[in-house]
Short mmCIF file of C-alpha atoms (C1' of nucleotides) in Angstrom, two decimals:
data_model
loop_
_atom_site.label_atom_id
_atom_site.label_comp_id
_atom_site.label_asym_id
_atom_site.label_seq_id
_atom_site.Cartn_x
_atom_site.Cartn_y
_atom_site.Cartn_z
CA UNK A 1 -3.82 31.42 -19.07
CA UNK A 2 -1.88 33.38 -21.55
CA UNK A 3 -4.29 35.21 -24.10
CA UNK A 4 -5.23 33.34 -27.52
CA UNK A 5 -2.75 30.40 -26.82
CA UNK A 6 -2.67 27.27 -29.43
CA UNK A 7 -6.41 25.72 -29.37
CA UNK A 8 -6.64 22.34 -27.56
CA UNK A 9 -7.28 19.45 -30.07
CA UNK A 10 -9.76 17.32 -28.84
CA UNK A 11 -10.79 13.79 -29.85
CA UNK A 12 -13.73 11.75 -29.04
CA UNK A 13 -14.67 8.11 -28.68
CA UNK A 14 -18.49 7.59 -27.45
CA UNK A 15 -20.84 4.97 -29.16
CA UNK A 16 -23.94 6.85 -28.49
CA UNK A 17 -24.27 9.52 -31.32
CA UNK A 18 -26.86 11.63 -29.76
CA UNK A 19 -24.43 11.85 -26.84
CA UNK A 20 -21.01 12.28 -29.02
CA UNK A 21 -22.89 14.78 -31.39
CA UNK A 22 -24.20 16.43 -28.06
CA UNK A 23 -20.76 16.68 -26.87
CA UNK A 24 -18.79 17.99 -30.07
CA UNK A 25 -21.16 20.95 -30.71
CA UNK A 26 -20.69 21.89 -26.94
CA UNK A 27 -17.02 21.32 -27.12
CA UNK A 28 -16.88 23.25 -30.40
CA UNK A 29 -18.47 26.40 -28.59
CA UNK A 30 -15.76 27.16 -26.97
CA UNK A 31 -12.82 29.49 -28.65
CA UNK A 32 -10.06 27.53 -26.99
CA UNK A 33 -10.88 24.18 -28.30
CA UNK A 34 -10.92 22.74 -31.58
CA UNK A 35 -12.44 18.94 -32.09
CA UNK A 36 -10.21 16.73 -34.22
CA UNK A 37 -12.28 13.63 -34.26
CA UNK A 38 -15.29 11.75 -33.13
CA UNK A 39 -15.53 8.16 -33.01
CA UNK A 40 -17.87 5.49 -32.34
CA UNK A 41 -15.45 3.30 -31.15
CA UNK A 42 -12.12 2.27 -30.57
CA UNK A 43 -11.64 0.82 -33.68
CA UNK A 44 -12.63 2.84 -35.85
CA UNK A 45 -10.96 5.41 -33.93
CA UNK A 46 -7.40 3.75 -34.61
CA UNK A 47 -8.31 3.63 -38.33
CA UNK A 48 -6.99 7.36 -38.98
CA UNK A 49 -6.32 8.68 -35.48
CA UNK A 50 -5.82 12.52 -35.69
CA UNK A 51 -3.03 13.94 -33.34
CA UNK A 52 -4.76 15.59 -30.54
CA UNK A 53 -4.00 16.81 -26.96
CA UNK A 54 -7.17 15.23 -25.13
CA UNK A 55 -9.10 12.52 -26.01
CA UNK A 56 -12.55 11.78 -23.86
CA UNK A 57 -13.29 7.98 -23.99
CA UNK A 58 -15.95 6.51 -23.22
CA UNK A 59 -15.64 2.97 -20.96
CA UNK A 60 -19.02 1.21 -22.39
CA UNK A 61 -17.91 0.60 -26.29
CA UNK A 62 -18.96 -2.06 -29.12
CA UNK A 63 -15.84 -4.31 -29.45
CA UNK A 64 -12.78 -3.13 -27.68
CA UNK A 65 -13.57 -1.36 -24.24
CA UNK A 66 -11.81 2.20 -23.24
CA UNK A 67 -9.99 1.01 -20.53
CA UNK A 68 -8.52 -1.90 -22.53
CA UNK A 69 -7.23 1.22 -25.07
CA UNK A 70 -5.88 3.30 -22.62
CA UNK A 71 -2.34 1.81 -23.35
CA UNK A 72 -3.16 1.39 -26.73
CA UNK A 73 -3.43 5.39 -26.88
CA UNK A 74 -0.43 6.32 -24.70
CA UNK A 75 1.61 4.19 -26.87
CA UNK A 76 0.40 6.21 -30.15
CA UNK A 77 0.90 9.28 -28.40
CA UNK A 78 2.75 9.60 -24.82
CA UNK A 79 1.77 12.96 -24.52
CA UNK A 80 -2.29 13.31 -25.02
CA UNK A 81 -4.50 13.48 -21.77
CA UNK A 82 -6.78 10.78 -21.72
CA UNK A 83 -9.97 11.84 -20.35
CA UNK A 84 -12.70 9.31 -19.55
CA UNK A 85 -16.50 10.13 -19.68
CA UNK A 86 -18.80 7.55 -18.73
CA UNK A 87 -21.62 6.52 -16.81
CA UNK A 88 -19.73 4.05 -15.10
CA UNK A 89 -19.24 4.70 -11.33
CA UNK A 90 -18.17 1.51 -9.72
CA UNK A 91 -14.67 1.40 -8.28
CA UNK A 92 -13.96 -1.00 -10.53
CA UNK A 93 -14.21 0.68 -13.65
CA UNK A 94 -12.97 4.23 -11.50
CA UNK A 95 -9.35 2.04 -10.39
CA UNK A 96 -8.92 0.13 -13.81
CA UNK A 97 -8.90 3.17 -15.49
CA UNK A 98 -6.78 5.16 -13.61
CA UNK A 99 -4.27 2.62 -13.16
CA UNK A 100 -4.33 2.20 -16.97
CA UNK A 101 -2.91 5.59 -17.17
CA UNK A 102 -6.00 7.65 -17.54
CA UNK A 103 -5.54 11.36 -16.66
CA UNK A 104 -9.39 12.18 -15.82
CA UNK A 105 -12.54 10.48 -14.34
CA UNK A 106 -15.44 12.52 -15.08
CA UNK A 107 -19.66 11.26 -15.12
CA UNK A 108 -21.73 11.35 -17.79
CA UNK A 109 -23.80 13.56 -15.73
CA UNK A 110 -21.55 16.09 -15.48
CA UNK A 111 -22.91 19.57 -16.45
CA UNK A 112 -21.60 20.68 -19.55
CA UNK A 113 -19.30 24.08 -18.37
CA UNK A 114 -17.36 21.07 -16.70
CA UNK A 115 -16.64 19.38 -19.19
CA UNK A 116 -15.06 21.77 -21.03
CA UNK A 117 -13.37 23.32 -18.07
CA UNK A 118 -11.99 19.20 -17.17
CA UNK A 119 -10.32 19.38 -21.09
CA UNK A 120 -8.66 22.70 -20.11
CA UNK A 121 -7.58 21.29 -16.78
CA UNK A 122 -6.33 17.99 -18.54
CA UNK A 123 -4.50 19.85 -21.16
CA UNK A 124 -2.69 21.88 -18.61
CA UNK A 125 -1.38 18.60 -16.98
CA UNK A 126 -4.26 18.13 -14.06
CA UNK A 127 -6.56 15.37 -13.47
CA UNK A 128 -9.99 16.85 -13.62
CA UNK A 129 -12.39 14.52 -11.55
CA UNK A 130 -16.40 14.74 -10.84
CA UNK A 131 -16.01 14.85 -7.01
CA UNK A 132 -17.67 11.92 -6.70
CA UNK A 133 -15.48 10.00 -8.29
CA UNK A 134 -12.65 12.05 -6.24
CA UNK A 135 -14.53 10.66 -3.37
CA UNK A 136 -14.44 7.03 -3.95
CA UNK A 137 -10.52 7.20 -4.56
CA UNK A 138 -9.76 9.48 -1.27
CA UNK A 139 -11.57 6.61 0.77
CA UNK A 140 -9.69 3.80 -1.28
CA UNK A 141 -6.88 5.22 -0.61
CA UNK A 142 -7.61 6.05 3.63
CA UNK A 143 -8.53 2.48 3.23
CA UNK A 144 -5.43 0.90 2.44
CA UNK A 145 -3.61 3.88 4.35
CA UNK A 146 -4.61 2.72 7.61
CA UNK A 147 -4.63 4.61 11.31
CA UNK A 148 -1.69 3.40 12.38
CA UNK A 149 -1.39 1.71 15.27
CA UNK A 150 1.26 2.80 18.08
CA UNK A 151 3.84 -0.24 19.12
CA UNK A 152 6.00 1.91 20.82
CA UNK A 153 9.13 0.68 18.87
CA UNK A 154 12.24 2.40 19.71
CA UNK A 155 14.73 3.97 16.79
CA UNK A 156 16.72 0.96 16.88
CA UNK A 157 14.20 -1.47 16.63
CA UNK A 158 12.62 0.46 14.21
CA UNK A 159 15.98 0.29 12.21
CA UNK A 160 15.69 -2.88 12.84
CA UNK A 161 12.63 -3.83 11.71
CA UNK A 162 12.88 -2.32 8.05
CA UNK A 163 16.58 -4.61 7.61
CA UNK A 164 13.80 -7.29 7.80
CA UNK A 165 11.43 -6.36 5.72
CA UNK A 166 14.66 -5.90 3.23
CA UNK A 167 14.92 -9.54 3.44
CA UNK A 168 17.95 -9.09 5.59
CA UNK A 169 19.01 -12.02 7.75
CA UNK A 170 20.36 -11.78 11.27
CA UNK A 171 24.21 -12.11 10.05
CA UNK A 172 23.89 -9.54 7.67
CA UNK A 173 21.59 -7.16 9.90
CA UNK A 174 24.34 -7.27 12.62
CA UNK A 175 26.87 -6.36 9.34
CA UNK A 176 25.00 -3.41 8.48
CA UNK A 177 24.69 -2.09 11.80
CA UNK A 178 27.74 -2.86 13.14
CA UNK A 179 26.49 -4.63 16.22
CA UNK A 180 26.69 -8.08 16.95
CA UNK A 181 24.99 -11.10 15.80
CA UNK A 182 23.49 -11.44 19.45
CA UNK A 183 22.07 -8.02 19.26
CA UNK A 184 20.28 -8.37 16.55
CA UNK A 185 18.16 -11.04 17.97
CA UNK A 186 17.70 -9.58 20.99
CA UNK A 187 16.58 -6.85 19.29
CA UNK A 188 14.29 -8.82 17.52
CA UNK A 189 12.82 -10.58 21.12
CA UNK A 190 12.04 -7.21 21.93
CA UNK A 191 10.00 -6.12 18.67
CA UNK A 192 7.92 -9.63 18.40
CA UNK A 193 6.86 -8.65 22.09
CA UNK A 194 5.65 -5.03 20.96
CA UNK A 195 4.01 -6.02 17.96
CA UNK A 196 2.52 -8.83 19.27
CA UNK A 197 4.09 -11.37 16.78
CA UNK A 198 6.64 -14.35 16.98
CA UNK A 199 8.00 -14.59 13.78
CA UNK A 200 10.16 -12.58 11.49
CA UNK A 201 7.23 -13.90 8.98
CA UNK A 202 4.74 -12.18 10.76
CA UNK A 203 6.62 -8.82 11.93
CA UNK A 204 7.51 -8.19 8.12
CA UNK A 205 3.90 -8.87 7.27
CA UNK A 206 2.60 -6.32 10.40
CA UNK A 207 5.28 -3.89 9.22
CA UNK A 208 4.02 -3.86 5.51
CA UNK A 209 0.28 -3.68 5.66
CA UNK A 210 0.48 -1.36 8.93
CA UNK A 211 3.09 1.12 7.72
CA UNK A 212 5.23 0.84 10.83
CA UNK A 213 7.94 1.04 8.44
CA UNK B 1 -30.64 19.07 -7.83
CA UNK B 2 -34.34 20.13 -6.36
CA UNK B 3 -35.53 23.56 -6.30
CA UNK B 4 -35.00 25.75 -3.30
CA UNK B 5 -33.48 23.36 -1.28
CA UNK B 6 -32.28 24.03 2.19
CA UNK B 7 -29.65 26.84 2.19
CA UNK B 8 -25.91 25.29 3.00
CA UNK B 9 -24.17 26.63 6.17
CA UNK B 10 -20.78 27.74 5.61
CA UNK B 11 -18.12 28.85 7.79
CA UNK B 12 -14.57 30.49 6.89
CA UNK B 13 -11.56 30.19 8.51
CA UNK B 14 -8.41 31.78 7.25
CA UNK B 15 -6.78 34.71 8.34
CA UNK B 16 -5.66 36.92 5.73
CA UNK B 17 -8.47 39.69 6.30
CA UNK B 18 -8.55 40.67 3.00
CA UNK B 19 -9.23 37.39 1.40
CA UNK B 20 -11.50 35.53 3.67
CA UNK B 21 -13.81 38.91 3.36
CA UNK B 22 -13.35 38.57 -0.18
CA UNK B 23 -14.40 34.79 0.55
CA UNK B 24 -16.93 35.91 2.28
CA UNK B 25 -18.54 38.37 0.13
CA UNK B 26 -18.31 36.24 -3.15
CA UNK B 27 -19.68 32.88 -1.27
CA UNK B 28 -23.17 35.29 0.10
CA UNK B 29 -23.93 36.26 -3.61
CA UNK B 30 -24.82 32.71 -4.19
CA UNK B 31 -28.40 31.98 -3.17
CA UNK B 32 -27.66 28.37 -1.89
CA UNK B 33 -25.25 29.49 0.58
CA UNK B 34 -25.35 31.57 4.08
CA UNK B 35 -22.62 32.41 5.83
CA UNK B 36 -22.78 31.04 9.20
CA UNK B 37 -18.94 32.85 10.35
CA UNK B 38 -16.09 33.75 8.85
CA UNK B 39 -12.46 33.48 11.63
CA UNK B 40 -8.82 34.28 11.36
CA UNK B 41 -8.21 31.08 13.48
CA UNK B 42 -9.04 27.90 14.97
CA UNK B 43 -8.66 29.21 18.37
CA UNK B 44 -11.20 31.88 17.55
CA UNK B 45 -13.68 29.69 15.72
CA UNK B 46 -13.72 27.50 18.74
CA UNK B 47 -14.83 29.31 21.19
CA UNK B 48 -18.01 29.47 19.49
CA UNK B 49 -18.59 27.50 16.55
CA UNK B 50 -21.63 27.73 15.03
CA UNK B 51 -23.58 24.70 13.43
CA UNK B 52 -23.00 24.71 9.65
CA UNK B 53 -22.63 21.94 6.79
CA UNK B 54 -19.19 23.11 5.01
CA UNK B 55 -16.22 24.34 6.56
CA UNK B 56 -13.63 26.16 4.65
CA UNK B 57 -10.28 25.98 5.92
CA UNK B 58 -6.73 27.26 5.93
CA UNK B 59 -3.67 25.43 6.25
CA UNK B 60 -1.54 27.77 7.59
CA UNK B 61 -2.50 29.84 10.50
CA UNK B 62 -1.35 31.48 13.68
CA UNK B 63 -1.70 29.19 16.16
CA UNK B 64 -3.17 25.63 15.83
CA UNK B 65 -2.38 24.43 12.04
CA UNK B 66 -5.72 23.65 9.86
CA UNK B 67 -4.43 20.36 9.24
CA UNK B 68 -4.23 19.58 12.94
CA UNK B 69 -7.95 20.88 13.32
CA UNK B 70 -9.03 18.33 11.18
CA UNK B 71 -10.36 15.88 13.72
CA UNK B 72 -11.15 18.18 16.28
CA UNK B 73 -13.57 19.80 14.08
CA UNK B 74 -14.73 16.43 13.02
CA UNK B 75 -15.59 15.37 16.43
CA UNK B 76 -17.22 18.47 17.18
CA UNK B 77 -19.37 17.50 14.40
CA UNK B 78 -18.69 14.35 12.27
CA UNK B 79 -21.35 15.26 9.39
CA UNK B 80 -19.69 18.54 8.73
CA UNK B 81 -17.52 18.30 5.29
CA UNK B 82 -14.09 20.07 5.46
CA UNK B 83 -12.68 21.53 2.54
CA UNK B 84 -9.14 22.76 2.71
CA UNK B 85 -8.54 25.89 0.89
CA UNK B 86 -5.04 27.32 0.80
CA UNK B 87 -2.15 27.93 -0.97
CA UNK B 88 0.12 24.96 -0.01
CA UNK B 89 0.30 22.56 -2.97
CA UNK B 90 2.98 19.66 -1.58
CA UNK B 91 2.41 16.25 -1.61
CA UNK B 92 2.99 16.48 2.29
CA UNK B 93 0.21 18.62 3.00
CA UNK B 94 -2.48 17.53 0.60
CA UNK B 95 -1.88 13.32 1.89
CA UNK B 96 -1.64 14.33 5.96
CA UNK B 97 -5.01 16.71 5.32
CA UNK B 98 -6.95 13.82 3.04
CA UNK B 99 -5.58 11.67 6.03
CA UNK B 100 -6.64 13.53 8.66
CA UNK B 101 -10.10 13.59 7.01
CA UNK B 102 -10.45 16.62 4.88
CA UNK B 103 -13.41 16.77 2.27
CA UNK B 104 -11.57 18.39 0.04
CA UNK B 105 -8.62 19.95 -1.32
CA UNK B 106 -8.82 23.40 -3.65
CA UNK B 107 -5.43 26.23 -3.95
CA UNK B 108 -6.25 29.37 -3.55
CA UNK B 109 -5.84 30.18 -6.90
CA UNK B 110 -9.18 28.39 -7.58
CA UNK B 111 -11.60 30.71 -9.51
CA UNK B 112 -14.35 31.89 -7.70
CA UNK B 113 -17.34 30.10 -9.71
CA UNK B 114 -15.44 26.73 -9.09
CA UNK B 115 -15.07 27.30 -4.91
CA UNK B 116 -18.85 27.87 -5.25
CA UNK B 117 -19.60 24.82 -7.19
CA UNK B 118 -16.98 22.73 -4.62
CA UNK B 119 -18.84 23.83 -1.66
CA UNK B 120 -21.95 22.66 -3.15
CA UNK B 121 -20.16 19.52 -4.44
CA UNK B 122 -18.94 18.86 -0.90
CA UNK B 123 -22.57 18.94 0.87
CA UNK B 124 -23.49 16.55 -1.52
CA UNK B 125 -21.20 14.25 -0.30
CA UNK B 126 -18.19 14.47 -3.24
CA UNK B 127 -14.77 15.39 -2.34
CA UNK B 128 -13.99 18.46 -4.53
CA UNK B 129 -10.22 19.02 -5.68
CA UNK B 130 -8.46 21.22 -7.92
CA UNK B 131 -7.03 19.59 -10.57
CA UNK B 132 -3.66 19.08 -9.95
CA UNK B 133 -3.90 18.22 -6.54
CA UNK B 134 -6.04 15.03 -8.00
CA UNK B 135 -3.02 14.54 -10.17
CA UNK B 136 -0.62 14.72 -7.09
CA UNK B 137 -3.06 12.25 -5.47
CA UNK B 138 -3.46 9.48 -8.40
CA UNK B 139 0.47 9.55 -8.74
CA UNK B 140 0.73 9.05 -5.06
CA UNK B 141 -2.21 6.54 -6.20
CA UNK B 142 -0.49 4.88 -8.72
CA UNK B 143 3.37 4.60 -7.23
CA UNK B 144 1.69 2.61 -4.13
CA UNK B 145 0.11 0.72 -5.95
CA UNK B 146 1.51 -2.06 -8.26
CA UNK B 147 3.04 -2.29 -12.00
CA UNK B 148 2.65 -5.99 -10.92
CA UNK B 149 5.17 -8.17 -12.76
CA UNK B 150 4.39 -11.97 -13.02
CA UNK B 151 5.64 -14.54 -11.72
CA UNK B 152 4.09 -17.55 -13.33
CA UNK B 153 2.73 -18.78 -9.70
CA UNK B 154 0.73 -21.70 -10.16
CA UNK B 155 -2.80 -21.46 -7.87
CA UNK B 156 -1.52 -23.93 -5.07
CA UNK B 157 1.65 -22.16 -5.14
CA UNK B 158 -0.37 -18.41 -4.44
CA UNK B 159 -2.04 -20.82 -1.92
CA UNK B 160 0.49 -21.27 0.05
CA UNK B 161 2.24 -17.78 -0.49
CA UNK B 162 -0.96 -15.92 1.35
CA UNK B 163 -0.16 -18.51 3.77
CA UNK B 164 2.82 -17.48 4.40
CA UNK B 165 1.73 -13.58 4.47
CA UNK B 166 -0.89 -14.52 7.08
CA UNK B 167 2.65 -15.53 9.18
CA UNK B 168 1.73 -19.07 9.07
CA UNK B 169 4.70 -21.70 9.87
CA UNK B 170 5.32 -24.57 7.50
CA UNK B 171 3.33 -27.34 9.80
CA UNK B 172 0.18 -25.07 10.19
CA UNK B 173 0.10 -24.42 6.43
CA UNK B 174 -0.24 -28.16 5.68
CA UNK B 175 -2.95 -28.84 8.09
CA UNK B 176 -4.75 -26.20 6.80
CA UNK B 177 -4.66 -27.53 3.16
CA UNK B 178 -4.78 -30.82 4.32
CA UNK B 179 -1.21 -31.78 2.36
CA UNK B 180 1.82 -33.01 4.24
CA UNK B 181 4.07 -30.42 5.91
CA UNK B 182 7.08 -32.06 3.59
CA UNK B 183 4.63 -31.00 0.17
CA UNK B 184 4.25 -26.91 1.20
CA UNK B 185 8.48 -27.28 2.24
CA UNK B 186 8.73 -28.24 -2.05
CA UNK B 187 6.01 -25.48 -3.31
CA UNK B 188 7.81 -23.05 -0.93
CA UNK B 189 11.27 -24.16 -2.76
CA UNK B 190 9.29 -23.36 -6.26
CA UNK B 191 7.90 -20.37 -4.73
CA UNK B 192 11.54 -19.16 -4.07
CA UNK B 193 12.66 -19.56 -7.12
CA UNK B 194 10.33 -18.00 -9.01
CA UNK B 195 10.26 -14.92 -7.30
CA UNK B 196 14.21 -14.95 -6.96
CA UNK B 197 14.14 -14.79 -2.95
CA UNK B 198 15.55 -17.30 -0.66
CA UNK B 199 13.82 -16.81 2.71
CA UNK B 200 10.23 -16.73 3.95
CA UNK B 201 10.76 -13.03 4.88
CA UNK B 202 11.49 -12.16 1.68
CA UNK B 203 9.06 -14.01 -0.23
CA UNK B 204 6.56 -12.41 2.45
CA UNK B 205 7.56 -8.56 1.83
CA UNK B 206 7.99 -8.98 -1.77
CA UNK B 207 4.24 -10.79 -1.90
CA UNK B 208 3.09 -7.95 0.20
CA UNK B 209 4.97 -4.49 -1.60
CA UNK B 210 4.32 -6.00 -5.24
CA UNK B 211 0.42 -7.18 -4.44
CA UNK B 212 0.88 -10.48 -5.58
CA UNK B 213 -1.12 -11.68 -2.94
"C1'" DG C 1 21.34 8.43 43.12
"C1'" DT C 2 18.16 5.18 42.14
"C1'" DG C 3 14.96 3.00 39.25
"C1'" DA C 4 13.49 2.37 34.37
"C1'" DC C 5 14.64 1.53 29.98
"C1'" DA C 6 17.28 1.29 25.64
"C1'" DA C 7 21.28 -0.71 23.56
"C1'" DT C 8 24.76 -3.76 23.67
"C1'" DG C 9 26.58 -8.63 24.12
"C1'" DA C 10 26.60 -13.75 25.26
"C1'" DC C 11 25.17 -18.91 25.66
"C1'" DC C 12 21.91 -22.90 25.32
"C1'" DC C 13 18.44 -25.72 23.24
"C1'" DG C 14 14.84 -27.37 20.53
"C1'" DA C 15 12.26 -26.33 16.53
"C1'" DA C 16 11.88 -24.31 12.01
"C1'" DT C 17 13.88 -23.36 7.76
"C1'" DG C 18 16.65 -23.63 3.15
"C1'" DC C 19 18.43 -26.69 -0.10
"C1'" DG C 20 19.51 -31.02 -2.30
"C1'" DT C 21 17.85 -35.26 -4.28
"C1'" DC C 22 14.32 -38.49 -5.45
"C1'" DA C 23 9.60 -40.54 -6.56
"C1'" DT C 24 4.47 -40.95 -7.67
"C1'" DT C 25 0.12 -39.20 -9.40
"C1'" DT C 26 -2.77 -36.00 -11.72
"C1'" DT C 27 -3.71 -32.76 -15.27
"C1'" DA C 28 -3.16 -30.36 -19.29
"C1'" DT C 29 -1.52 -29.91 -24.04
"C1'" DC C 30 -0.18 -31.32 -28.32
"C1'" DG D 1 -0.36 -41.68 -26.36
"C1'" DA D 2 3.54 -38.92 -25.29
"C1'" DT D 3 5.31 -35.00 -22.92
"C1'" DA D 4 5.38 -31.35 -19.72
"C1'" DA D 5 3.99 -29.16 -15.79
"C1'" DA D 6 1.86 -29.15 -11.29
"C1'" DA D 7 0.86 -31.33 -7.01
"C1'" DT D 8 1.92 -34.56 -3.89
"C1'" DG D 9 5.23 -36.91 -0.60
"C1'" DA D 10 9.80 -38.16 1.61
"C1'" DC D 11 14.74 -37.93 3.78
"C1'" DG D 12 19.13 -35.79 5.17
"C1'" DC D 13 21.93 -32.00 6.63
"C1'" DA D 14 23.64 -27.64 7.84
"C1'" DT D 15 21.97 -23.26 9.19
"C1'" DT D 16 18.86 -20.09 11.12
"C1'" DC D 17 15.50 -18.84 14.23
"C1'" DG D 18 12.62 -18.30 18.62
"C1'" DG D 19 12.76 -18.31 23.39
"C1'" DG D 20 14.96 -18.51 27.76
"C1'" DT D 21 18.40 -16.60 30.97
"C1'" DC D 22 21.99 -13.37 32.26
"C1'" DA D 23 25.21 -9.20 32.27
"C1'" DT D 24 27.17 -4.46 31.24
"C1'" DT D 25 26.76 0.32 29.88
"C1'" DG D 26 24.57 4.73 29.14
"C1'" DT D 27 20.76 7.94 29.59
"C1'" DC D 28 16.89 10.12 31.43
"C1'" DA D 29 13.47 11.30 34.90
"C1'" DC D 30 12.10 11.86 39.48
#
DNA sequence: GTGACAATGACCCGAATGCGTCATTTTATC
DNA sequence: GATAAAATGACGCATTCGGGTCATTGTCAC
């Protein structure tokens, strides 16, 4: 945002020449950015890998694919944004790669002032996405972050309740909370009734995968 | 993508003056978009909300919070796509709106030409968000979700550990393998062991927080 | 001030669990 | 073919747990 900062070095790993040629001389049209490298594929990539601030890998390579290499690059160099740019819009490939460390998720068909705007986002420490791909991680993410259910547990039960998931077991529970050994189970009587349950098993599990704790 | 489509029906509400007119003004120059109303608050929108495909919406305002609107708005009219557009940038916010069902996320600090491309983004179905609130999102992402260590857990042994998760007891887990109820009491003992717990609970909640299962 | 409920505490009993030791068979792996 | 690991099965023993019943205290609403 400042005026005539440091260009952004970018690098780029795409099979497809048309594509990666495509993609440099757009890249290269812009003041702030200067391309440091274009690759065909990992490999030859790691061969003489320039320093750079954002590298846009492509997932579909010969030999080693670009999710495979994100740790490969963040071990080289902690501090470049990896960018991925592919056609690739399963959740598959979308999760693997972001859970490999990648800092960006954008589509192939993604028009080309985005692209340049997603390096600049990147560089500056955000995780440009198509909104698409956005999309398919805010529902993953709903999905496993489910409408919770009400049990009506009270504070202490609740308190309760999380000593098990800990692992805790009734003598230690009591220990913590300074009540009695008695207590605690009673407590316990009370919460497998509200959830439903009648086992510590199955209360941990129903506290885990329903957020009640 | 096609030419001349159907215009998209936007409404506004925020209720700084000055920058929902701004909103306003900068949104009608596009020749995809009408205007279908622009209100300082949810309260006012309400009491006659007109039809429309995107809704633009603040966060904080007098009265009823944006966030809070979410699902009345939604149940008012389920295909409309929400896009949150304010200045609040916490983790808190941006996870209880995407939870609550928002579309989208921007800041307010969002240039101009990219809220225009978001609200297009969002009638097509994507889920437009600045860039660093899809950074604040795959961290949120990424911490819930696994550096999974291993544990060397033979199949049977996994088996019988999703078993356990399901809150099986000991006796139903052997019928439904079809072993003896003395065999899943020895790959339980192995099961302990290898993931350093000592009780069914917390084999269960470490199975469950560490996705081994 | 009476009923409802949460929190505390106690006892009993049968079943489930954790832990130890041992043994046989199957399946890889070298 | 030997060795190691996994899968299977068994028994004993002390402990924990689940479920039942009962009682006291405090708080809150009506």
């Amino acid at each position: 945002m400042t005026t005539n900062p440091a260009p952004i070095r970018v690098a780029i790993v795409e099979d497809h020449a048309d594509f990666r040629d495509g993609l440099r001389l757009m890249l290269s049209s812009s003041q702030r950015l200067t391309i440091v490298g274009a690759f065909p594929s990992v490999e030859a990539s790691m061969r003489d890998f320039p320093e750079c601030d954002v590298l846009l890998l492509d997932i579909n390579l010969p030999g080693r694919s670009g999710i495979e290499s994100i740790p490969v690059y963040k071990r080289q160099s902690a501090a470049m944004q990896i960018v991925m740019l592919t056609g690739l819009d399963d959740d598959e490939s979308i999760f693997n790669a972001i859970l490999a460390g990648a800092d960006g998720y954008l589509l192939k068909k993604t028009p080309p002032a985005r692209v340049l705007a997603a390096v600049e986002d990147a560089a500056e420490g955000g995780t440009p996405m198509t909104p698409y791909v956005a999309r398919r991680v805010i529902e993953h993410f709903k999905s496993t972050s489910p409408a919770k259910t009400e049990y009506q547990l009270s504070d202490r039960e609740r308190e309760i309740l999380s000593a098990l998931v800990k692992g805790l077991d009734n003598r230690q529970i009591a220990d913590t909370l300074f009540i009695s050994y008695e207590t605690v189970r009673n407590h316990l009587k009370h919460i497998y009734e509200k959830l439903h349950v009648n086992s510590r098993t199955q209360a941990v599990s129903k506290a885990i995968t329903e957020r009640i704790v």
